[in-house]
Every structure is written in structure tokens, then in C-alpha cells.
Coordinates of C-alpha atoms in Angstrom, one line a residue:
Chain A
M32 CA 24.0 47.8 18.4
A33 CA 26.3 50.6 17.3
Q34 CA 27.0 51.4 20.8
A35 CA 27.8 47.8 21.7
V36 CA 30.2 47.6 18.7
R37 CA 31.8 50.8 19.9
G38 CA 32.2 49.3 23.4
L39 CA 34.2 46.5 21.9
F40 CA 36.8 48.9 20.6
A41 CA 36.6 51.4 23.5
G42 CA 40.2 50.7 24.6
A43 CA 41.6 50.6 21.0
S44 CA 44.1 53.2 20.1
A45 CA 43.9 53.0 16.3
N46 CA 43.3 56.1 14.3
G47 CA 39.8 57.5 14.6
F48 CA 38.8 57.4 10.9
S49 CA 39.8 53.7 10.5
M50 CA 38.0 52.8 13.7
E51 CA 34.8 54.4 12.5
L52 CA 35.1 52.5 9.2
L53 CA 35.7 49.3 11.0
E54 CA 32.7 49.9 13.3
A55 CA 30.5 50.7 10.3
L56 CA 31.7 47.5 8.6
L57 CA 30.9 45.4 11.7
V58 CA 27.5 47.0 12.2
T59 CA 26.7 46.2 8.5
L60 CA 27.8 42.6 8.8
L61 CA 26.1 41.9 12.1
G62 CA 23.0 43.8 11.1
A63 CA 22.8 41.9 7.8
V64 CA 23.0 38.6 9.7
L65 CA 20.4 39.8 12.3
I66 CA 18.0 40.9 9.5
R67 CA 18.2 37.6 7.8
L68 CA 17.6 35.8 11.0
L69 CA 14.7 38.0 11.9
A70 CA 13.1 37.7 8.5
G71 CA 13.5 33.9 8.7
V72 CA 12.0 33.7 12.2
I73 CA 9.0 35.9 11.3
S74 CA 8.5 33.9 8.1
R75 CA 8.5 30.6 10.0
T76 CA 6.3 31.8 12.9
L77 CA 4.1 34.8 12.3
L78 CA 3.6 34.2 8.6
R79 CA 3.3 30.4 8.8
G80 CA -0.4 30.4 7.8
L81 CA 0.0 32.4 4.7
R82 CA 0.5 31.3 1.2
D83 CA 4.0 30.8 0.0
Q84 CA 3.8 33.7 -2.4
S85 CA 2.7 36.1 0.3
R86 CA 5.2 34.8 2.8
V87 CA 8.1 35.2 0.3
S88 CA 6.9 38.8 -0.5
I89 CA 6.7 39.9 3.1
R90 CA 10.0 38.3 3.9
K91 CA 11.7 40.2 1.0
T92 CA 10.1 43.4 2.1
I93 CA 11.4 43.0 5.7
T94 CA 14.8 42.2 4.3
Y95 CA 15.0 45.2 1.9
V96 CA 13.6 47.7 4.5
G97 CA 16.0 46.3 7.1
I98 CA 19.0 46.6 4.7
A99 CA 18.0 50.2 3.8
L100 CA 17.9 51.2 7.5
L101 CA 21.1 49.3 8.2
L102 CA 22.9 51.3 5.4
V103 CA 21.7 54.6 7.0
I104 CA 23.0 53.5 10.4
A105 CA 26.3 52.2 9.0
L106 CA 26.9 55.5 7.1
D107 CA 26.1 57.5 10.2
Q108 CA 28.6 55.2 12.1
A109 CA 31.2 55.9 9.5
G110 CA 30.9 59.6 10.1
V111 CA 29.1 60.4 6.8
E112 CA 27.0 63.5 7.0
L113 CA 23.5 62.2 6.4
T114 CA 21.7 65.5 5.9
A115 CA 24.0 66.3 2.9
L116 CA 23.7 62.8 1.6
L117 CA 19.9 62.8 1.8
G118 CA 19.9 66.1 -0.2
A119 CA 22.1 64.5 -2.8
A120 CA 20.0 61.4 -2.7
G121 CA 17.0 63.4 -3.7
V122 CA 18.7 64.7 -6.8
I123 CA 20.2 61.3 -7.6
G124 CA 16.8 59.7 -6.9
I125 CA 15.2 61.8 -9.6
A126 CA 17.9 60.9 -12.0
V127 CA 17.7 57.2 -11.2
G128 CA 14.0 57.3 -11.3
I129 CA 14.0 58.7 -14.9
A130 CA 16.6 56.1 -15.9
S131 CA 14.8 53.2 -14.3
Q132 CA 11.3 53.7 -15.5
A133 CA 11.1 50.2 -16.8
S134 CA 12.2 48.7 -13.5
L135 CA 9.6 50.9 -11.6
S136 CA 7.0 49.8 -14.0
N137 CA 7.9 46.2 -13.4
I138 CA 7.8 46.7 -9.6
I139 CA 4.3 48.3 -9.8
S140 CA 3.2 45.6 -12.2
G141 CA 4.5 43.0 -9.7
L142 CA 2.4 44.5 -6.9
F143 CA -0.7 44.3 -9.2
L144 CA 0.1 40.7 -10.0
V145 CA 0.4 39.8 -6.4
S146 CA -2.8 41.5 -5.4
E147 CA -4.7 39.9 -8.3
K148 CA -3.7 36.4 -7.0
A149 CA -3.8 35.0 -10.6
F150 CA -1.1 32.6 -9.7
E151 CA 1.4 31.7 -7.0
V152 CA 4.7 29.8 -6.6
G153 CA 4.2 26.2 -7.7
D154 CA 1.4 26.9 -10.2
V155 CA 1.8 25.8 -13.8
I156 CA 1.1 28.8 -16.0
R157 CA 1.2 29.4 -19.8
V158 CA 2.3 32.7 -21.0
G159 CA 2.3 33.0 -24.8
D160 CA 3.9 29.8 -26.1
R161 CA 5.8 29.1 -22.9
T162 CA 4.5 26.8 -20.2
G163 CA 6.2 26.0 -16.9
V164 CA 6.0 26.0 -13.1
V165 CA 6.3 29.4 -11.3
H166 CA 9.6 29.1 -9.5
S167 CA 9.7 32.5 -7.9
I168 CA 7.9 35.9 -7.9
D169 CA 10.4 38.7 -7.6
P170 CA 9.9 42.5 -7.6
L171 CA 10.9 42.8 -11.2
S172 CA 10.0 39.5 -12.8
I173 CA 8.9 36.0 -12.3
K174 CA 11.0 33.0 -12.9
L175 CA 9.4 30.2 -14.8
L176 CA 10.8 26.7 -14.8
T177 CA 9.8 24.9 -18.0
F178 CA 9.3 21.1 -18.2
D179 CA 12.5 20.7 -20.2
N180 CA 14.3 22.3 -17.3
L181 CA 14.9 25.9 -18.6
M182 CA 14.6 28.9 -16.4
I183 CA 12.7 31.7 -18.1
R184 CA 12.6 35.3 -16.7
I185 CA 9.4 37.1 -17.6
P186 CA 9.3 40.8 -16.6
N187 CA 6.2 41.7 -14.5
Q188 CA 5.1 44.3 -17.0
Q189 CA 4.9 41.8 -19.8
L190 CA 2.8 39.5 -17.7
I191 CA 0.3 42.3 -17.0
E192 CA 0.0 42.9 -20.7
T193 CA -0.1 39.3 -21.9
E194 CA -2.8 36.7 -21.7
L195 CA -1.9 34.3 -18.9
V196 CA -3.4 30.9 -18.4
N197 CA -3.1 29.3 -15.0
V198 CA -3.2 25.6 -15.8
T199 CA -3.4 24.4 -12.2
K200 CA -5.5 26.9 -10.6
F201 CA -8.4 24.6 -9.9
P202 CA -8.1 21.1 -8.5
V203 CA -9.8 19.3 -11.4
R204 CA -9.3 19.7 -15.2
R205 CA -10.9 18.3 -18.4
L206 CA -8.9 16.9 -21.2
D207 CA -10.7 17.1 -24.6
I208 CA -10.0 14.8 -27.5
D209 CA -11.5 15.3 -30.9
L210 CA -12.0 11.9 -32.6
T211 CA -12.9 11.5 -36.2
V212 CA -14.7 8.3 -37.2
P213 CA -16.5 7.1 -40.3
M214 CA -20.2 8.0 -40.6
S215 CA -20.9 4.3 -40.8
V216 CA -20.3 3.9 -37.1
P217 CA -23.5 4.4 -35.2
A218 CA -23.2 7.5 -33.0
Q219 CA -24.9 5.9 -29.9
Q220 CA -22.4 2.9 -30.1
L221 CA -19.6 5.4 -30.2
I222 CA -20.9 7.4 -27.2
D223 CA -21.3 4.2 -25.1
L224 CA -17.9 3.0 -26.1
L225 CA -16.2 6.3 -25.0
R226 CA -18.1 6.3 -21.7
S227 CA -17.0 2.8 -21.1
C228 CA -13.4 3.9 -21.8
A229 CA -13.7 6.7 -19.2
T230 CA -14.9 4.2 -16.6
S231 CA -12.0 1.9 -17.3
V232 CA -9.2 4.4 -16.7
E233 CA -8.2 4.7 -13.1
F234 CA -7.4 8.4 -13.1
V235 CA -10.5 9.5 -14.9
L236 CA -13.1 10.9 -12.5
D237 CA -16.6 9.5 -12.4
E238 CA -17.9 13.0 -11.8
P239 CA -17.9 15.6 -13.3
E240 CA -19.3 13.2 -16.0
P241 CA -17.2 12.6 -19.2
L242 CA -18.3 14.8 -22.1
T243 CA -19.3 13.2 -25.4
L244 CA -20.4 15.8 -27.9
L245 CA -21.2 15.2 -31.6
Q246 CA -19.3 18.1 -33.0
E247 CA -19.7 18.1 -36.7
I248 CA -19.6 16.2 -40.0
R249 CA -16.2 17.0 -41.6
E250 CA -14.9 15.6 -44.9
G251 CA -17.4 12.7 -44.8
N252 CA -16.6 11.8 -41.2
L253 CA -18.2 12.3 -37.8
V254 CA -16.2 14.4 -35.4
I255 CA -17.0 13.7 -31.7
R256 CA -15.4 15.5 -28.8
F257 CA -14.6 13.3 -25.8
G258 CA -13.7 15.1 -22.6
V259 CA -12.6 13.4 -19.5
W260 CA -12.1 15.0 -16.0
F261 CA -9.1 14.2 -13.8
E262 CA -7.4 15.7 -10.7
K263 CA -4.7 18.1 -11.8
Q264 CA -1.8 16.1 -10.3
N265 CA -2.9 13.1 -12.5
Y266 CA -2.5 15.0 -15.8
L267 CA 0.1 13.0 -17.4
K268 CA -1.1 9.6 -16.2
A269 CA -4.7 10.3 -17.2
R270 CA -3.7 11.7 -20.5
N271 CA -1.6 8.7 -21.5
A272 CA -4.0 6.2 -20.1
I273 CA -7.1 7.5 -21.8
F274 CA -5.3 7.6 -25.2
V275 CA -4.2 4.0 -24.7
E276 CA -7.6 2.9 -23.7
V277 CA -9.4 4.6 -26.6
Q278 CA -7.0 3.1 -29.1
R279 CA -7.3 -0.4 -27.5
R280 CA -11.1 -0.3 -27.4
F281 CA -11.4 1.0 -31.0
R282 CA -9.2 -1.9 -32.1
E283 CA -11.2 -4.4 -30.2
E284 CA -14.5 -3.1 -31.6
G285 CA -13.1 -2.9 -35.2
I286 CA -13.7 0.8 -35.4
R287 CA -11.2 2.7 -37.6
F288 CA -10.4 6.3 -37.2
G289 CA -11.9 8.4 -40.1
E290 CA -9.9 9.4 -43.2
P291 CA -10.7 12.5 -45.1
I292 CA -12.9 11.7 -48.1
I293 CA -12.6 14.0 -51.1
R294 CA -15.1 13.6 -54.0
I295 CA -13.7 14.7 -57.4
A296 CA -16.4 15.2 -60.0
E297 CA -15.1 15.0 -63.6
T298 CA -16.9 17.6 -65.7
G299 CA -17.2 17.6 -69.5
S300 CA -19.9 15.0 -70.2
P301 CA -23.1 14.5 -68.3
E302 CA -22.2 10.9 -67.7
A303 CA -18.8 11.8 -66.3
A304 CA -20.3 14.6 -64.2
S305 CA -22.8 12.3 -62.6
A306 CA -20.1 9.8 -61.8
S307 CA -17.6 11.0 -59.2
R308 CA -14.5 9.4 -57.8
V309 CA -13.9 9.1 -54.2
V310 CA -10.4 9.6 -53.1
R311 CA -9.3 8.7 -49.6
T312 CA -6.2 10.2 -48.3
D313 CA -4.3 9.6 -45.2
G314 CA -4.9 13.1 -44.2
Chain B
M69 CA -10.2 -12.2 10.3
K70 CA -7.9 -14.8 11.8
G71 CA -5.2 -15.7 9.3
V72 CA -5.7 -12.7 7.2
W73 CA -5.0 -9.7 9.4
G74 CA -2.4 -9.5 12.2
P75 CA 1.3 -10.4 12.5
V76 CA 3.0 -11.9 9.5
E77 CA 5.0 -14.8 11.0
L78 CA 7.5 -16.2 8.6
S79 CA 10.7 -18.0 9.0
V80 CA 13.7 -17.1 6.8
G81 CA 13.2 -18.2 3.2
E82 CA 9.5 -18.6 3.6
T83 CA 6.9 -16.7 1.5
T84 CA 3.2 -16.2 2.3
H85 CA 0.5 -15.3 -0.3
R86 CA -2.8 -13.6 0.7
Q87 CA -5.7 -12.6 -1.5
I88 CA -8.3 -10.1 -0.3
R89 CA -10.9 -9.8 -3.1
R90 CA -8.9 -8.6 -6.1
L91 CA -5.7 -7.8 -4.3
R92 CA -3.0 -10.4 -4.2
L93 CA -0.1 -9.8 -1.8
W94 CA 3.0 -11.9 -1.4
I95 CA 5.3 -11.4 1.6
R96 CA 8.7 -13.1 1.8
R97 CA 11.3 -13.1 4.6
E98 CA 15.0 -13.4 3.8
A99 CA 18.0 -13.3 6.1
E100 CA 18.7 -9.6 5.8
R101 CA 15.4 -8.3 4.5
W102 CA 11.8 -8.8 3.9
L103 CA 10.1 -8.5 0.5
Y104 CA 6.6 -7.9 -0.7
A105 CA 4.8 -7.8 -4.0
S106 CA 1.2 -7.1 -5.0
D107 CA -1.1 -7.1 -8.0
L108 CA -4.7 -6.9 -8.8
V109 CA -6.6 -9.8 -10.5
D110 CA -9.4 -9.3 -12.9
G111 CA -12.9 -9.9 -12.1
A112 CA -15.0 -9.5 -9.0
G113 CA -16.6 -11.8 -6.4
V114 CA -13.3 -13.2 -5.1
E115 CA -13.5 -13.4 -1.4
T116 CA -10.6 -13.6 1.1
V117 CA -8.3 -16.4 0.6
V118 CA -5.3 -17.3 2.7
S119 CA -2.8 -19.6 1.2
R120 CA 0.9 -20.2 1.3
A121 CA 2.9 -20.4 -1.9
R122 CA 6.5 -20.5 -2.7
K123 CA 8.2 -17.5 -4.2
A124 CA 7.4 -16.4 -7.8
S125 CA 10.5 -15.1 -9.4
E126 CA 8.5 -12.9 -11.8
L127 CA 6.8 -10.9 -9.1
P128 CA 7.6 -7.2 -8.8
W129 CA 9.3 -7.6 -5.3
Q130 CA 10.1 -4.6 -3.2
S131 CA 12.5 -4.8 -0.3
I132 CA 12.0 -3.7 3.3
L133 CA 15.3 -3.3 5.2
G134 CA 15.8 -2.7 8.9
V135 CA 12.8 -4.7 10.1
G136 CA 15.0 -6.2 12.9
R137 CA 12.8 -7.0 15.9
T138 CA 9.8 -5.1 14.7
E139 CA 6.8 -7.1 13.9
V140 CA 5.5 -7.0 10.3
R141 CA 1.7 -6.8 10.3
L142 CA -1.0 -6.9 7.7
E143 CA -3.9 -4.7 8.9
P144 CA -7.2 -3.7 7.5
A145 CA -7.7 0.0 6.6
L146 CA -10.3 2.3 5.3
P147 CA -10.0 4.3 2.0
D148 CA -7.7 7.4 2.2
K149 CA -10.5 9.7 0.9
P150 CA -14.2 10.1 1.6
V151 CA -16.6 7.7 0.0
L152 CA -19.6 9.1 -2.0
L153 CA -22.6 6.8 -1.8
K154 CA -24.7 7.0 -4.9
A155 CA -28.1 5.2 -5.2
Q156 CA -30.2 4.6 -8.3
K157 CA -33.2 6.3 -6.6
P158 CA -33.4 9.0 -4.0
V159 CA -34.5 8.2 -0.5
Q160 CA -37.1 10.2 1.4
V161 CA -37.1 10.5 5.2
L162 CA -40.2 11.9 6.9
P163 CA -40.0 14.5 9.7
D164 CA -38.7 12.8 12.9
G165 CA -37.8 9.7 10.8
V166 CA -34.4 8.0 11.0
L167 CA -32.7 6.2 8.1
S168 CA -30.3 3.5 9.4
L169 CA -28.0 1.7 7.1
V170 CA -24.8 -0.3 7.1
V171 CA -22.5 0.5 4.2
A172 CA -20.0 -2.2 3.2
V173 CA -16.9 -0.4 2.1
P174 CA -14.2 -2.5 0.3
V175 CA -11.3 -2.9 2.7
W176 CA -7.8 -1.6 2.1
A177 CA -4.8 -3.8 3.1
R178 CA -2.0 -2.1 5.0
L179 CA 1.4 -3.7 5.5
E180 CA 3.2 -2.1 8.5
A181 CA 6.2 -2.4 10.7
G182 CA 5.8 0.4 13.1
V183 CA 5.1 2.6 10.1
T184 CA 3.0 2.0 7.0
I185 CA 5.1 0.3 4.4
F186 CA 2.4 -0.2 1.8
E187 CA -1.3 0.0 1.4
A188 CA -3.7 -0.8 -1.4
E189 CA -7.3 -1.2 -2.1
S190 CA -8.8 -4.7 -2.3
E191 CA -11.4 -3.6 -4.8
P192 CA -10.6 -0.5 -6.9
M193 CA -13.4 2.1 -6.6
L194 CA -14.2 4.8 -9.1
R195 CA -12.5 8.1 -8.5
T196 CA -14.9 11.0 -8.3
W197 CA -15.1 14.7 -7.5
F198 CA -17.6 15.9 -4.9
G199 CA -18.6 19.5 -5.1
D200 CA -17.9 22.1 -7.8
A201 CA -14.9 22.0 -10.1
Q202 CA -13.3 25.0 -8.4
A203 CA -13.4 24.0 -4.8
G204 CA -14.7 20.5 -4.3
E205 CA -12.9 17.4 -2.9
S206 CA -11.7 14.2 -4.2
A207 CA -13.6 11.1 -3.2
Y208 CA -14.3 7.5 -4.1
A209 CA -17.7 6.6 -5.6
M210 CA -19.7 3.7 -4.6
E211 CA -23.0 2.8 -6.1
I212 CA -25.6 1.2 -3.9
E213 CA -28.7 -0.5 -5.2
D214 CA -31.0 0.8 -2.5
W215 CA -30.7 2.8 0.7
M216 CA -32.1 0.0 2.8
V217 CA -29.9 -2.8 1.3
G218 CA -27.2 -4.1 3.4
S219 CA -28.6 -2.9 6.7
T220 CA -27.1 -6.0 8.4
P221 CA -23.4 -6.8 7.9
G222 CA -22.3 -9.9 6.1
K223 CA -19.4 -12.0 7.1
G224 CA -16.0 -11.7 5.6
A225 CA -12.9 -9.7 5.9
A226 CA -13.1 -8.1 2.6
H227 CA -15.4 -5.2 3.6
V228 CA -15.6 -2.8 6.5
H229 CA -19.1 -2.1 7.6
V230 CA -20.0 1.5 8.4
P231 CA -23.2 2.0 10.5
L232 CA -24.9 5.2 9.5
K233 CA -27.9 7.0 10.9
I234 CA -29.6 10.0 9.3
R235 CA -32.2 11.7 11.5
N236 CA -34.6 14.2 10.1
E237 CA -35.3 16.6 12.9
S238 CA -36.9 19.2 10.5
Q239 CA -40.5 19.7 9.8
S240 CA -40.1 18.9 6.1
L241 CA -39.4 15.8 3.9
L242 CA -35.8 15.1 3.6
S243 CA -34.8 13.6 0.1
F244 CA -31.4 12.8 -1.2
Q245 CA -29.7 10.4 -3.6
R246 CA -26.1 10.8 -2.7
L247 CA -24.2 11.0 0.6
L248 CA -20.6 11.7 1.3
V249 CA -19.2 9.6 4.1
R250 CA -15.8 10.8 5.6
V251 CA -14.4 7.3 6.4
V252 CA -11.0 8.8 7.1
H253 CA -12.3 9.8 10.6
L254 CA -13.5 6.3 11.4
S255 CA -11.8 3.5 13.4
I256 CA -11.9 -0.2 12.5
Y257 CA -13.0 -2.8 14.9
G258 CA -13.1 -6.6 14.4
E259 CA -15.2 -9.3 15.8
D260 CA -15.9 -12.8 14.5
S261 CA -14.7 -12.3 10.9
I262 CA -16.6 -9.0 10.7
L263 CA -14.9 -5.6 10.3
F264 CA -16.9 -2.6 11.3
T265 CA -16.4 1.0 12.3
N266 CA -17.8 3.3 15.0
D267 CA -21.2 4.9 14.4
V268 CA -21.7 7.9 12.2
S269 CA -24.8 10.0 12.6
V270 CA -26.1 13.0 10.7
T271 CA -28.8 15.2 12.1
F272 CA -30.7 17.3 9.6
R273 CA -32.6 20.3 11.0
S274 CA -33.4 22.3 7.9
V275 CA -32.1 23.4 4.6
T276 CA -31.0 26.7 6.1
Q277 CA -29.4 25.3 9.3
Y278 CA -26.2 23.4 9.7
S279 CA -26.5 19.6 10.0
Q280 CA -24.5 18.0 12.8
I281 CA -22.3 15.0 11.9
S282 CA -21.0 13.0 14.8
F283 CA -18.6 10.2 15.0
S284 CA -19.4 8.0 18.0
N285 CA -16.8 6.3 20.1
K286 CA -18.8 3.1 20.0
S287 CA -20.3 0.9 17.2
S288 CA -23.8 -0.4 17.1
L289 CA -22.4 -3.5 15.3
D290 CA -20.2 -4.4 18.3
G291 CA -21.6 -7.6 19.8
G292 CA -19.4 -7.1 22.9
G293 CA -16.2 -8.6 21.7
G294 CA -15.1 -6.0 19.2
R295 CA -11.4 -5.2 19.2
L296 CA -9.9 -2.0 17.9
L297 CA -7.8 -2.9 14.9
Q298 CA -7.1 0.5 13.3
E299 CA -7.2 4.1 14.5
P300 CA -8.8 6.8 12.2
R301 CA -6.5 8.1 9.5
E302 CA -7.4 11.6 10.5
K303 CA -7.9 12.4 14.2
V304 CA -10.5 14.8 15.5
S305 CA -9.2 18.3 15.0
D306 CA -10.4 21.8 14.5
N307 CA -10.7 21.0 10.9
L308 CA -12.9 18.1 11.7
I309 CA -15.1 20.2 14.0
R310 CA -15.4 22.8 11.2
R311 CA -16.4 20.0 8.8
S312 CA -18.8 18.4 11.2
F313 CA -21.2 21.3 10.9
L314 CA -22.3 21.6 7.4
F315 CA -25.4 22.3 5.4
F316 CA -26.9 19.0 4.5
R317 CA -26.5 19.8 0.8
G318 CA -22.8 20.0 1.5
L319 CA -23.0 16.2 1.9
T320 CA -25.5 15.3 -0.7
E321 CA -25.1 17.5 -3.7

């Protein structure tokens, strides 16, 4: 390519130094365009079958390596002595390396993250108290797009060290709801009612079967865990619909949600101690 | 089928109303556009009804523009996902035995004008998940009372009848309670108010060998006048070939 560019200016009579600079500039510009085109074509053809994340990573690698080579060619074209430059680059590299330990750590962490395949672009992940869709996976960080439309940059090293939950890794999920009902409600009636609620909601899956688990007796009430399965893309619809259905069916059946019951025993006299007052609170 | 499926012929300002089991569908033609609306009525047991009614202003109409000379058609369709048949009790097939049954799958209605405009199920089926929670597949669940019930198709345009054959070519007893039918690979044919598909057969050889699933080009329910109404949603592909050779438990567990 350098030869071709040189050919274009073969007849030019400008001063040699300016000409070399101009050639180097053209080589850089044309080379950058070619690298972008090449990376794009490879991404769309050879890498078509790969996951988005792998495709983007390989595309970026091709681009970065290409640009590095291009810079070397352009500098050579401009008449810069590369041997001396490479010697200087070694010294500078050590200095830069020491100064950019955090960046290097992030790059290495990024490689581990990619190889672990814990998540990919488009997954919904939870890191600490932040949840969002993975927008991009870059050498130094990942970009998370939250559901209230904020872009959060999380350094790769932090991701390696933090507990990360991939919410959409698997195609189906379970939503657990803990319901508190008075002890007077027969447990079997409650189980049947909740199973019937699950059947009524369109987005709730028939299988895996809904979970109904009598958890505990808390503050004089029965706590039951109701878990329904749904496909991950139906999360919002299923969540809203199941709450609406449970509320509707409880109202229809005349079942109230439990209120905490606190018994206060008045001490002092045996009569008073044996009698206790029941106080209901709204919790 | 006549009067339910096929071209929707309306003059400007006219509305037609069709009901297929629980699905009600209104189609209206106006000067510059066509409109359609649909809803689901409560309760089961409603069979196909064809009636004409004037427009209902409260309906959730949706517009179709650019119909032009294209014909608007209402066509039967099969569900967009596999159907998991679940029986109360398992069936047992002896070595060299064949289980033949006809499954009546609730039809879907598809409104099309060169491309699909709208489609909906005439009888909502339960959504289910077939396989493990990490790598299974989405399906509709259909409970059947007995594996032999419904071995002859009934009349009516509200179901598509799928002829199934399961051959036990192993030396052991074959027992299963559920069966996944990939209806997306089936065509729909129509004849004398009956909708049916091409034959599906599954050959079981042993627990440790792949079972072969084949989708025939013909239907054993065709009395000779069967007309192709709908091509399969998913054509035969490498993916299908891969899926056609499965361990039997991959279809029943």
C-alpha cells in the first residue's frame, strides 16, 4: 500500500520531508478504513456463527492489532528510525506499565470474564445493588444499561471480585412470593387456591410445577411460599399478572392477608397475668 | 371449513364476525383500509360459528393499510411451539407393537394478506416447559384422557387432527406418559370440514439408541380430496434433521 501511495506522488516535486509526512498520513487514513472494513467483513462472514460477545472481542482484537501495525508502517513511511523508537518504546513501556497497573489488571480480568462465560452482551445482570442489561464488554470495563436508562461503567477487576448474578442466564425463572395468612385458613384450601391462581395466569408455566411451601408460623400467622415459573422474557407480565390474580382470588374467597398478632401479658396479679390482651397491628 | 377459512370477501363498509371456539374475530373493510379486532370469550364448548354483524364501535380495532389488490384471507394454523401431550396414565407398547392415535390440537386462526397480519389461538392452552430448567424448550401442554381416545377425527374446523404412530422396534416394553409433538413441522390439509396434518411417526429402538421421528408427505386421514391449506411453520432443515434423531426420553421426559 505504501508503494502505491508513493506511486501517486511519484511526479510531485514538493520537498521530500513534507511528501513523506503526507504519504504517512495517507497510509494511516487508508489503512484505518481498510482495517475497519476488514474487521467488519470478517465479523459478518467468518464469525457469523459465534456469540455476540466473542464476535465483538475478536473484531476489536483485529482492529487494535491492525492499528498497531499501521502505526509502525506509517512511522516507517514518515522516515522515523524504528530501531531507535523500539528501544525507546521498551523504556517507555516499562514506565507506562508501572503507571497503568490498574488498566492492565482490568484487561487481564476482562480476559478471565470472557473465558468464564458468566454473561454476554444482552444478559440482565445484578452487581451489588445495580441491575441492568450488559450493553458492551470492553477491554477495561463493561457497560451496564440500567432499566431507568443510566449507563454504568463497571471495571472488569471489580466484577471479578464481586458477586455477580446473571438474571437471564437460563430460559426459565421462578418468582417466589411469601404470603402471610391467618392460621384460621385451612392450609390445604390455601394450597389449592394458589395452584388454581397459577393455572389461571397465561404466562405462568404448567411445568416446572408451581411451588407451595408452608414456611413457618410467624406472629400468629401462617407463612406460605408460592413460587411460579415463567419464561425469562415474560418476567414483568408474569409478575404483575400473578399478583393481580392472587389478590383477586383471595378477595373472592374472603381470605384476608395476615396481620401480626402481639399478645401482651399484664403482670402483677395472677388474674391479670392469666388474661392477656391481643393487639393487632397493621404491621 | 367453507365459510370459516379462505378469502374474506367484503364490500366497502361491511363487517364480518367469525367465532372459532373461544376466539372472536371481526374484520371490516373501509374505503382506504381494512380493520380487524379480536377477543376471547369465557367458557369452552363453543364450536365454529360464522355470522355477520355490523360494526361494534367499542371493539379494539387495528388498521391494515395497503391491502390494495391483495386478497385478505383467514387461514387455519397450528400452534407456534411444540405441543406436549400429557395423559393421566402411562401407555405401554409391547415389542413390535404400534400405538396409533389422532390428536386434536386446537386450531389457530391466521389473518393474512400475502404476509401474516395477525394470528391467535382459538382455545388458549397451558404454557409449559419441556426438559430441564437450564436447557429445555417452551411448549404448550395438552392433557389427554387416554392414549387411545380420539383415534378417529371428529368433524369441525376448530381442531387440527394430527395422526401419530409410535412403533416399538425394541425387544423391551415401551412405557411413557408424555409425548412432545413438534407441530411446527406439520402442514395442514382440509377435506369435508376436517382439518388434518401429515403423518408423524416415531420409531423406538432402545433406550440407548436414537429414535427416528419422521414427518410424512401424506396423511392417513386424507380420504382423497384433501387440499393443502397451510405449509409448515418451520421447513425441513439441518436443525430438523438433528432434532429428528433423538433418544426417546428426549420426547417423553
